[in-house]
Coordinates of C-alpha atoms and ligand atoms in Angstrom, one line a residue:
X1 CA 17.9 -1.2 47.0
X2 CA 16.0 -3.3 49.7
X3 CA 13.1 -4.2 47.7
X4 CA 14.7 -5.4 44.6
X5 CA 17.1 -8.2 44.5
X6 CA 19.3 -9.5 41.7
X7 CA 18.4 -13.1 40.9
X8 CA 18.6 -15.7 38.1
X9 CA 15.1 -16.0 36.0
X10 CA 12.5 -18.0 38.1
X11 CA 9.9 -19.9 36.2
X12 CA 6.7 -18.9 38.0
X13 CA 6.7 -15.1 37.7
X14 CA 6.2 -12.8 34.8
X15 CA 9.7 -12.1 33.0
X16 CA 10.3 -8.8 31.2
X17 CA 13.2 -8.6 28.8
X18 CA 14.5 -5.6 26.8
X19 CA 12.5 -4.2 23.9
X20 CA 15.1 -3.1 21.3
X21 CA 14.5 -2.5 17.7
X22 CA 11.1 -4.1 17.7
X23 CA 11.9 -7.3 19.7
X24 CA 12.0 -8.6 23.3
X25 CA 15.7 -9.6 23.9
X26 CA 17.7 -10.6 26.7
X27 CA 20.0 -8.1 28.5
X28 CA 23.7 -8.0 27.7
X29 CA 24.1 -8.2 31.7
X30 CA 22.4 -11.6 31.7
X31 CA 20.8 -10.7 35.0
X32 CA 17.4 -9.9 36.1
X33 CA 15.9 -8.5 39.3
X34 CA 12.7 -8.9 41.2
X35 CA 10.0 -6.4 41.4
X36 CA 7.6 -6.7 44.3
X37 CA 4.2 -5.6 45.4
X38 CA 5.1 -2.9 48.1
X39 CA 1.9 -3.9 50.2
X40 CA 2.5 -7.8 50.3
X41 CA 6.2 -8.1 49.3
X42 CA 5.5 -10.9 47.0
X43 CA 7.5 -10.9 43.8
X44 CA 5.6 -9.8 40.9
X45 CA 8.1 -10.1 38.0
X46 CA 11.6 -10.3 37.0
X47 CA 13.0 -7.6 34.8
X48 CA 16.0 -7.1 32.6
X49 CA 19.0 -5.6 34.6
X50 CA 19.9 -3.5 31.7
X51 CA 23.5 -2.2 31.3
X52 CA 25.5 0.1 28.9
X53 CA 25.6 -2.1 26.1
X54 CA 21.7 -2.6 26.2
X55 CA 21.5 1.3 26.2
X56 CA 24.0 1.5 23.2
X57 CA 21.8 -1.1 21.3
X58 CA 18.7 0.8 22.0
X59 CA 19.9 4.0 21.0
X60 CA 21.5 2.8 17.9
X61 CA 17.9 1.2 16.9
X62 CA 16.5 4.6 17.5
X63 CA 19.0 6.4 15.5
X64 CA 18.6 4.0 12.6
X65 CA 14.9 4.4 12.4
X66 CA 14.6 8.1 12.9
X67 CA 15.0 9.5 9.3
X68 CA 12.3 7.2 8.0
X69 CA 10.1 8.0 11.1
X70 CA 10.4 11.7 10.3
X71 CA 9.5 11.3 6.7
X72 CA 6.3 9.8 7.6
X73 CA 3.4 12.3 7.1
X74 CA 2.7 13.4 10.8
X75 CA -0.8 12.4 10.6
X76 CA 0.4 9.0 9.9
X77 CA 2.8 8.9 12.8
X78 CA -0.3 10.2 14.9
X79 CA -2.2 7.2 13.7
X80 CA 0.2 5.0 15.9
X81 CA -0.4 7.1 19.0
X82 CA -4.2 6.7 18.5
X83 CA -3.7 3.2 18.3
X84 CA -1.8 3.3 21.6
X85 CA -4.6 5.0 23.0
X86 CA -6.9 2.5 21.8
X87 CA -5.0 -0.7 23.2
X88 CA -4.8 1.4 26.4
X89 CA -8.4 1.7 26.8
X90 CA -9.0 -1.7 25.7
X91 CA -6.8 -3.2 28.3
X92 CA -7.6 -0.5 30.9
X93 CA -8.4 -3.0 33.9
X94 CA -5.5 -5.4 33.3
X95 CA -3.2 -2.3 33.1
X96 CA -4.7 -0.6 36.2
X97 CA -4.3 -4.0 38.1
X98 CA -0.7 -4.4 37.2
X99 CA 0.0 -0.8 38.2
X100 CA -1.9 -0.9 41.6
X101 CA 0.2 -4.0 42.4
X102 CA 3.7 -2.9 41.3
X103 CA 3.4 0.6 43.1
X104 CA 0.8 0.2 46.0
X105 CA -1.5 2.7 44.3
X106 CA -5.1 2.3 45.2
X107 CA -7.1 0.8 42.4
X108 CA -9.2 3.9 41.5
X109 CA -6.3 6.1 41.2
X110 CA -4.4 3.6 39.0
X111 CA -7.5 3.4 36.9
X112 CA -7.5 7.3 36.6
X113 CA -3.8 6.9 35.5
X114 CA -4.5 4.5 32.8
X115 CA -7.5 6.5 31.3
X116 CA -5.5 9.9 31.4
X117 CA -2.6 8.1 29.7
X118 CA -4.9 7.1 26.9
X119 CA -6.3 10.6 26.7
X120 CA -2.5 11.8 26.5
X121 CA -1.8 9.7 23.5
X122 CA -5.0 11.0 21.7
X123 CA -4.3 14.6 22.7
X124 CA -0.7 14.5 21.3
X125 CA -2.0 12.7 18.0
X126 CA -3.9 16.0 17.6
X127 CA -0.8 18.0 17.4
X128 CA 0.2 16.3 14.1
X129 CA -1.6 18.8 11.9
X130 CA -0.8 21.8 14.0
X131 CA 3.1 22.0 14.1
X132 CA 3.6 25.2 12.1
X133 CA 6.6 27.1 11.0
X134 CA 6.8 30.7 10.0
X135 CA 7.5 33.1 7.0
X136 CA 9.6 36.0 8.1
X137 CA 10.0 39.3 6.4
X138 CA 13.4 39.6 4.9
X139 CA 15.4 43.0 4.5
X140 CA 16.4 41.8 1.1
X141 CA 13.1 42.0 -1.2
X142 CA 14.6 39.2 -3.2
X143 CA 14.7 36.8 -0.3
X144 CA 12.2 34.7 1.7
X145 CA 13.0 33.7 5.2
X146 CA 11.5 30.3 6.4
X147 CA 11.4 29.1 10.0
X148 CA 11.0 25.2 10.1
X149 CA 10.2 23.1 13.1
X150 CA 12.1 19.9 12.9
X151 CA 12.6 16.8 15.1
X152 CA 15.6 16.7 17.5
X153 CA 16.4 13.0 16.7
X154 CA 16.7 10.5 19.2
X155 CA 15.1 11.3 22.6
X156 CA 15.4 9.4 25.9
X157 CA 12.8 9.4 28.3
X158 CA 13.8 8.4 32.2
X159 CA 10.8 7.8 34.2
X160 CA 10.0 8.0 38.0
X161 CA 8.0 5.3 40.0
X162 CA 5.1 7.6 41.1
X163 CA 3.3 7.8 37.8
X164 CA 5.3 5.6 35.7
X165 CA 2.7 4.8 32.9
X166 CA 1.5 8.5 32.5
X167 CA 5.0 9.8 32.7
X168 CA 5.9 7.2 30.1
X169 CA 3.4 8.6 27.6
X170 CA 4.3 12.2 28.7
X171 CA 7.8 11.5 27.0
X172 CA 6.8 9.1 24.2
X173 CA 3.8 10.8 22.7
X174 CA 5.2 14.3 21.8
X175 CA 8.5 12.7 20.9
X176 CA 6.9 10.3 18.3
X177 CA 4.3 12.8 16.8
X178 CA 6.9 15.4 16.2
X179 CA 9.2 12.8 14.3
X180 CA 11.8 11.8 17.0
X181 CA 12.3 8.4 18.1
X182 CA 12.4 7.2 21.7
X183 CA 14.2 5.1 24.1
X184 CA 12.3 4.9 27.5
X185 CA 13.9 3.7 30.7
X186 CA 11.3 2.9 33.3
X187 CA 12.0 3.2 37.1
X188 CA 13.5 -0.1 38.4
X189 CA 10.8 0.0 41.1
X190 CA 7.8 0.1 38.6
X191 CA 8.7 -1.1 35.3
X192 CA 5.7 -3.6 35.0
X193 CA 3.0 -1.7 33.4
X194 CA 5.1 0.0 30.7
X195 CA 6.6 -3.5 29.9
X196 CA 3.1 -5.0 29.5
X197 CA 1.8 -2.0 27.6
X198 CA 4.6 -2.8 25.2
X199 CA 3.7 -6.3 24.8
X200 CA 0.1 -5.2 24.1
X201 CA 0.9 -2.9 21.3
X202 CA 2.9 -5.4 19.3
X203 CA 0.2 -5.7 16.8
X204 CA 0.0 -1.9 15.8
X205 CA 2.8 -2.4 13.3
X206 CA 5.0 0.5 14.6
X207 CA 8.2 0.8 12.7
X208 CA 11.1 -1.1 14.4
X209 CA 13.3 1.0 16.6
X210 CA 10.9 4.0 16.9
X211 CA 10.1 2.9 20.4
X212 CA 12.7 1.2 22.4
X213 CA 12.2 0.3 26.2
X214 CA 14.9 -0.8 28.3
X215 CA 15.2 -1.6 32.1
X216 CA 18.1 -1.1 34.4
X217 CA 19.5 1.0 37.2
X218 CA 19.6 4.8 36.7
X219 CA 23.3 4.8 37.7
X220 CA 24.2 2.4 35.1
X221 CA 21.7 2.1 32.2
X222 CA 20.3 5.5 32.6
X223 CA 23.8 7.2 32.9
X224 CA 24.8 5.2 29.7
X225 CA 21.6 6.6 27.8
X226 CA 22.0 10.2 29.1
X227 CA 25.9 10.3 28.3
X228 CA 25.8 8.9 24.8
X229 CA 26.5 11.2 21.7
X230 CA 23.6 9.5 19.9
X231 CA 21.0 11.1 22.4
X232 CA 19.6 14.4 21.2
X233 CA 17.3 15.1 24.3
X234 CA 17.0 13.5 27.9
X235 CA 13.7 14.1 29.6
X236 CA 13.9 13.0 33.3
X237 CA 11.3 12.9 35.8
X238 CA 12.7 12.2 39.5
X239 CA 14.9 13.7 42.3
X240 CA 17.0 16.8 42.1
X241 CA 20.0 14.4 42.8
X242 CA 19.1 12.4 39.6
X243 CA 18.8 15.7 37.5
X244 CA 22.1 16.9 38.6
X245 CA 23.6 13.6 37.4
X246 CA 22.0 13.6 34.3
X247 CA 22.9 17.3 33.5
X248 CA 26.4 16.4 34.1
X249 CA 26.2 13.4 31.9
X250 CA 24.6 15.3 29.1
X251 CA 27.2 18.3 29.3
X252 CA 30.0 16.9 27.3
X253 CA 27.8 16.3 24.3
X254 CA 25.7 19.6 25.0
X255 CA 22.8 17.2 25.0
X256 CA 19.4 19.0 25.6
X257 CA 17.6 18.4 29.0
X258 CA 14.0 18.4 30.1
X259 CA 13.8 17.9 33.8
X260 CA 10.9 17.5 36.1
X261 CA 12.5 17.3 39.7
X262 CA 9.8 17.2 42.2
X263 CA 8.8 20.1 44.7
X264 CA 7.9 21.3 48.0
X265 CA 4.5 22.9 47.2
X266 CA 3.3 25.5 49.7
X267 CA -0.5 25.7 50.5
X268 CA -1.4 29.3 51.7
X269 CA -4.6 29.5 53.9
X270 CA -5.9 33.1 54.3
X271 CA -8.2 34.2 57.0
X272 CA -11.0 34.7 54.5
X273 CA -10.7 31.0 53.1
X274 CA -13.4 28.6 52.8
X275 CA -11.8 26.4 55.4
X276 CA -13.9 23.1 54.5
X277 CA -12.6 23.3 50.9
X278 CA -9.2 24.1 52.0
X279 CA -8.9 21.4 54.4
X280 CA -10.5 18.9 52.0
X281 CA -8.1 19.9 49.2
X282 CA -5.0 20.1 51.4
X283 CA -5.6 16.6 52.9
X284 CA -6.7 14.9 49.6
X285 CA -3.6 16.4 47.9
X286 CA -1.2 15.1 50.8
X287 CA -2.6 11.6 50.9
X288 CA -3.1 10.9 47.2
X289 CA -0.8 8.0 46.1
X290 CA 0.3 7.9 49.9
X291 CA 1.9 11.5 49.5
X292 CA 4.2 10.5 46.6
X293 CA 3.3 13.1 44.0
X294 CA 5.7 16.1 43.3
X295 CA 2.8 18.7 42.9
X296 CA 0.9 18.0 46.0
X297 CA 0.9 20.1 49.1
X298 CA 4.2 19.7 51.2
X299 CA 3.9 22.5 53.7
X300 CA 1.0 24.9 54.7
X301 CA 1.0 28.5 55.7
X302 CA -2.1 29.4 57.7
X303 CA -3.0 32.8 58.8
X304 CA -3.1 33.3 62.7
X305 CA -6.7 34.3 62.8
X306 CA -8.1 30.9 61.5
X307 CA -5.1 28.7 62.7
X308 CA -6.6 26.9 65.6
X309 CA -9.8 26.2 63.8
X310 CA -7.9 24.9 60.6
X311 CA -5.6 22.8 62.7
X312 CA -8.6 21.1 64.5
X313 CA -10.2 20.3 61.2
X314 CA -7.0 19.1 59.6
X315 CA -6.0 16.9 62.4
X316 CA -9.6 15.3 62.4
X317 CA -9.3 14.7 58.6
X318 CA -5.8 13.4 58.5
X319 CA -6.5 10.9 61.5
X320 CA -9.6 9.8 59.6
X321 CA -7.8 8.9 56.5
X322 CA -8.2 5.0 55.6
X323 CA -5.0 3.2 55.1
X324 CA -4.8 -0.3 53.6
X325 CA -3.8 -2.7 50.8
X326 CA -4.0 -1.0 47.5
X327 CA -6.2 -3.8 46.1
X328 CA -8.4 -4.1 49.2
X329 CA -12.1 -4.5 48.3
X330 CA -13.0 -1.7 50.8
X331 CA -10.9 0.7 48.8
X332 CA -8.6 2.8 51.2
X333 CA -7.5 6.3 50.9
X334 CA -4.0 5.5 50.8
X335 CA -1.4 2.7 50.8
X336 CA 2.1 1.6 51.3
X337 CA 5.1 3.8 50.6
X338 CA 6.8 2.4 47.5
X339 CA 9.9 1.0 49.2
X340 CA 11.5 0.7 52.6
X341 CA 13.8 3.3 51.6
X342 CA 11.2 5.8 51.2
X343 CA 9.7 4.8 54.5
X344 CA 12.9 5.1 56.3
X345 CA 13.5 8.4 54.7
X346 CA 10.2 9.8 55.7
X347 CA 10.7 8.3 59.3
X348 CA 14.0 10.0 59.6
X349 CA 12.7 13.4 58.4
X350 CA 9.9 13.3 61.0
X351 CA 12.0 12.2 63.8
X352 CA 14.5 15.1 62.7
X353 CA 11.4 17.5 62.7
X354 CA 10.4 16.6 66.3
X355 CA 14.1 16.9 67.6
X356 CA 14.0 20.6 65.9
X357 CA 10.8 21.2 68.2
X358 CA 7.7 20.1 65.8
X359 CA 5.0 18.7 67.7
X360 CA 3.1 15.6 66.3
X361 CA -0.8 16.3 66.3
X362 CA -1.6 12.9 64.5
X363 CA 0.6 10.0 63.1
X364 CA 4.2 10.4 63.1
X365 CA 5.2 6.9 63.0
X366 CA 5.3 3.6 60.9
X367 CA 1.7 2.1 60.7
X368 CA 2.4 -1.3 62.5
X369 CA -1.0 -2.8 62.0
X370 CA 0.3 -4.4 58.8
X371 CA 2.5 -7.4 58.6
X372 CA 4.0 -6.7 55.2
X373 CA 4.7 -3.5 53.3
X374 CA 5.9 -0.1 54.0
X375 CA 3.1 1.8 55.6
X376 CA 3.4 5.4 57.4
X377 CA 0.7 6.9 59.4
X378 CA -0.9 10.2 57.9
X379 CA 0.9 12.8 60.1
X380 CA 0.3 16.5 61.1
X381 CA 3.4 18.5 62.4
X382 CA 2.8 21.8 64.2
X383 CA 5.0 24.6 65.6
X384 CA 7.2 24.3 62.3
X385 CA 9.6 26.9 61.5
X386 CA 10.7 28.0 57.9
X387 CA 14.5 27.0 58.5
X388 CA 13.3 23.5 59.3
X389 CA 14.4 20.5 56.9
X390 CA 10.9 19.5 57.0
X391 CA 9.9 22.7 55.5
X392 CA 12.9 23.0 53.1
X393 CA 13.2 19.5 51.7
X394 CA 10.8 17.2 49.9
X395 CA 9.4 14.6 52.2
X396 CA 7.3 12.6 49.6
X397 CA 5.3 11.0 52.2
X398 CA 1.7 11.7 54.0
X399 CA 3.2 14.4 56.3
X400 CA 1.8 17.8 56.5
X401 CA 4.1 20.3 58.3
X402 CA 2.2 23.7 59.3
X403 CA 3.4 27.1 60.0
X404 CA 1.4 29.9 61.5
X405 CA 1.8 33.3 59.7
X406 CA 0.6 36.7 60.8
X407 CA -0.4 37.9 57.1
X408 CA -0.6 37.3 53.5
X409 CA 2.8 39.0 52.8
X410 CA 4.7 36.9 55.2
X411 CA 2.9 33.7 53.7
X412 CA 4.0 34.7 50.1
X413 CA 7.5 35.5 51.3
X414 CA 7.8 32.1 53.0
X415 CA 6.4 30.1 50.2
X416 CA 9.0 31.7 47.8
X417 CA 11.7 31.0 50.2
X418 CA 12.4 27.6 48.7
X419 CA 14.9 25.8 46.2
X420 CA 12.0 24.2 44.5
X421 CA 9.6 25.9 42.4
X422 CA 7.0 23.4 41.0
X423 CA 3.6 24.0 42.2
X424 CA 1.7 26.1 45.0
X425 CA -1.8 26.9 46.1
X426 CA -3.9 29.5 47.5
X427 CA -7.0 29.5 49.5
X428 CA -8.9 32.7 49.6
X429 CA -12.3 34.2 48.7
X430 CA -10.7 37.7 48.1
X431 CA -9.9 38.2 44.4
X432 CA -7.5 41.0 45.3
X433 CA -5.5 38.6 47.3
X434 CA -5.7 35.9 44.6
X435 CA -4.4 38.2 42.1
X436 CA -1.5 39.4 44.4
X437 CA -0.6 35.7 44.6
X438 CA -0.9 35.3 40.8
X439 CA 1.7 38.3 40.6
X440 CA 4.1 37.4 43.2
X441 CA 4.3 33.8 43.9
X442 CA 7.3 32.3 42.3
X443 CA 6.2 29.0 40.9
X444 CA 5.7 27.3 37.8
X445 CA 2.2 26.4 38.7
X446 CA -0.2 28.0 41.1
X447 CA -3.8 26.6 42.1
X448 CA -6.3 29.0 43.5
X449 CA -9.0 27.4 45.7
X450 CA -8.0 23.7 44.7
X451 CA -5.1 21.5 44.4
X452 CA -3.6 19.1 42.1
X453 CA -3.8 17.9 39.1
X454 CA -2.6 19.9 36.2
X455 CA -4.2 19.6 32.7
X456 CA -2.8 17.8 29.6
X457 CA -3.1 21.0 27.5
X458 CA -1.3 23.2 30.3
X459 CA 2.4 23.3 30.8
X460 CA 3.7 21.6 33.7
X461 CA 7.2 23.3 34.4
X462 CA 9.1 23.7 37.6
X463 CA 11.2 27.0 38.4
X464 CA 14.5 26.9 40.4
X465 CA 15.5 23.1 41.1
X466 CA 12.2 21.8 40.4
X467 CA 13.5 21.5 36.6
X468 CA 14.2 23.0 33.3
X469 CA 11.6 23.1 30.4
X470 CA 8.3 21.5 30.8
X471 CA 5.6 19.0 29.5
X472 CA 2.1 19.2 28.4
X473 CA 0.2 21.1 25.9
X474 CA 1.6 23.1 22.9
X475 CA 4.8 24.1 24.8
X476 CA 5.4 20.6 26.0
X477 CA 5.2 19.2 22.6
X478 CA 7.6 22.1 21.3
X479 CA 10.3 20.8 23.8
X480 CA 10.8 18.1 21.1
X481 CA 11.4 20.3 18.3
X482 CA 14.3 22.3 17.1
X483 CA 14.2 25.3 14.7
X484 CA 15.8 25.5 11.3
X485 CA 16.2 28.8 9.4
X486 CA 16.1 28.8 5.7
X487 CA 17.1 31.9 3.6
X488 CA 16.2 31.5 -0.1
X489 CA 17.4 34.3 -2.5
X490 CA 15.9 34.9 -5.8
X491 CA 18.2 35.4 -8.8
Ligands
NDP501 N1 9.5 14.4 40.7 C1 8.9 13.5 41.0 O1 8.0 13.3 40.5 C2 9.7 12.5 41.7 C3 10.5 12.8 42.7 N2 11.1 12.1 43.5 C4 11.9 12.3 44.7 O2 13.2 11.7 44.6 C5 13.3 11.0 45.9 C6 14.1 9.5 45.7 O3 13.5 8.9 44.7 P1 14.2 7.8 43.8 O4 13.5 6.7 43.3 O5 15.5 7.6 44.2 O6 14.2 8.8 42.4 P2 15.2 9.0 41.2 O7 15.3 10.4 40.9 O8 16.6 8.3 41.8 O9 14.7 8.3 40.1 C7 14.0 8.9 39.0 C8 14.6 8.1 37.7 O10 15.9 8.4 37.4 C9 16.7 7.3 37.2 N3 17.9 7.8 37.6 C10 18.5 7.6 38.9 N4 19.9 8.2 38.9 C11 20.1 8.3 37.6 C12 21.3 8.7 36.9 N5 22.5 9.0 37.4 N6 21.4 8.8 35.6 C13 20.2 8.5 34.8 N7 19.2 8.0 35.4 C14 18.9 8.1 36.7 C15 16.0 6.2 38.2 O11 16.4 4.8 37.7 P3 16.4 3.8 38.7 O12 15.4 4.0 39.9 O13 15.8 2.7 38.0 O14 17.8 3.5 39.4 C16 14.5 6.5 37.6 O15 14.1 5.9 36.7 C17 11.9 10.9 46.3 O16 12.0 10.6 47.7 C18 11.4 12.2 46.0 O17 11.8 13.1 46.9 C19 10.9 10.6 43.0 C20 10.1 10.3 42.1 C21 9.5 11.1 41.4
LIG502 O1 6.2 12.7 39.3 C1 5.2 13.5 39.4 O2 4.7 13.5 40.7 C2 4.7 14.4 38.4 O3 5.3 14.0 37.3 C3 3.4 13.9 38.5 O4 2.8 12.7 37.7 C4 1.4 13.0 37.6 C5 1.3 14.3 38.1 O5 0.1 15.1 37.7 C6 2.5 14.9 37.9 O6 2.9 15.8 37.1

């Protein structure tokens, strides 16, 4: 943890306490840590460094409020989500600015995240009148069989730093509308926007304990939330390593997990592709939020017939990417990485790729034009081979490794050869190739002739190590429900 330091509470920066049972309270640990602006490295806030006791108090508050919350009419619960949407919209500029500063996200993208989050609250409010059960035919003519959809109880949402505000809503909105209560743990790297939002919604009258937000490190506070017998569901967005730990923590209580654990998205460029479209989509997808998005192109497979032309266009476009402070007036295309650790991880992966024989066509190093921050140059790597780490492991930075392939079958086989299975994309003007990809590519999400993002009414779900369960739409909402069967005999 190099860009957060433990400290006592200073007086001149914003301080965020824990939000438990409808009140802002001190952390049991008594300590706070600094959250910095990754571009400038200035301290933005001091945030409660929560521990297992904070987790216990938040979970108890969520448990104590859950019965009454579930007994409200679903449309009444939805009313609170609509209020959250309204308040998000009314404060969209303030929230986007906080977000941009705490995670080095360029302001237009931060604004998109805030606006989509408001949409997300509204969209989930719409499910209130649509959660339906079933009446099933019995073998006994005197019996009716009913299937009910019930809330799980207390849900925990553990958020990442890359889309912290949106992912918070992804975990809160379906939980609350279906009658669950929620404990949210933001990433320690980006808690400010979530905490400010919690301050802003104080006037909406949400019953105490229905939503609790506690900050603290995953290994301590997060682990305590996941391992508690009070917790009915843990939804985590983050690394495979954190997912494994959360599953292990949940195992003794057989607690349900819902995991979104990143990806290694292949982009396949066919010989008949519209190359201008493919290059634009792949470059945008790789540099958006400085390459730190789980569903964006992480490796490219290009047909040998168009390889030279594609690479020339790709290198030109990547070398033209504008890098700068996330809040600069002449808005850059991308900014700093979130932290020194992430910068060092990217740098080390690129260095190992070069040792293994990759050729750097542009970028390949830290961007030393900046006195502060954790900037890495937009990078294209050629001569990549399937077995290389840079093709197999998530880089999470502005680095595009490219592999030349002889045909579409080889591209699909190599794309599928991955422990990850979140998203993928195919660029072709041939409907038969597109259909073959739809049938044969083994990923939870495939984009044809475009790249990210997914729709809030879709279902964002990773295969293999990319996760379990999913989010968004009807099926994402159903992750927060369990079934109850009633067998009712007439006498
Ligand atoms: N799927 C995705 O969208 C994301 C993928 N990643 C991938 O993960 C890599 C590392 O990023 P990193 O920040 O370390 O991501 P993590 O997976 O460590 O963090 C994600 C969330 O999980 C929490 N967490 C970590 N360990 C535990 C645990 N044992 N129990 C409960 N909660 C836990 C974190 O808390 P805290 O950080 O506060 O300790 C954070 O809130 C990236 O390089 C990238 O490859 C990262 C972010 C998002
Ligand atoms: O963490 C991620 O990268 C994903 O959760 C991401 O957040 C917004 C994207 O559209 C996602 O799915």
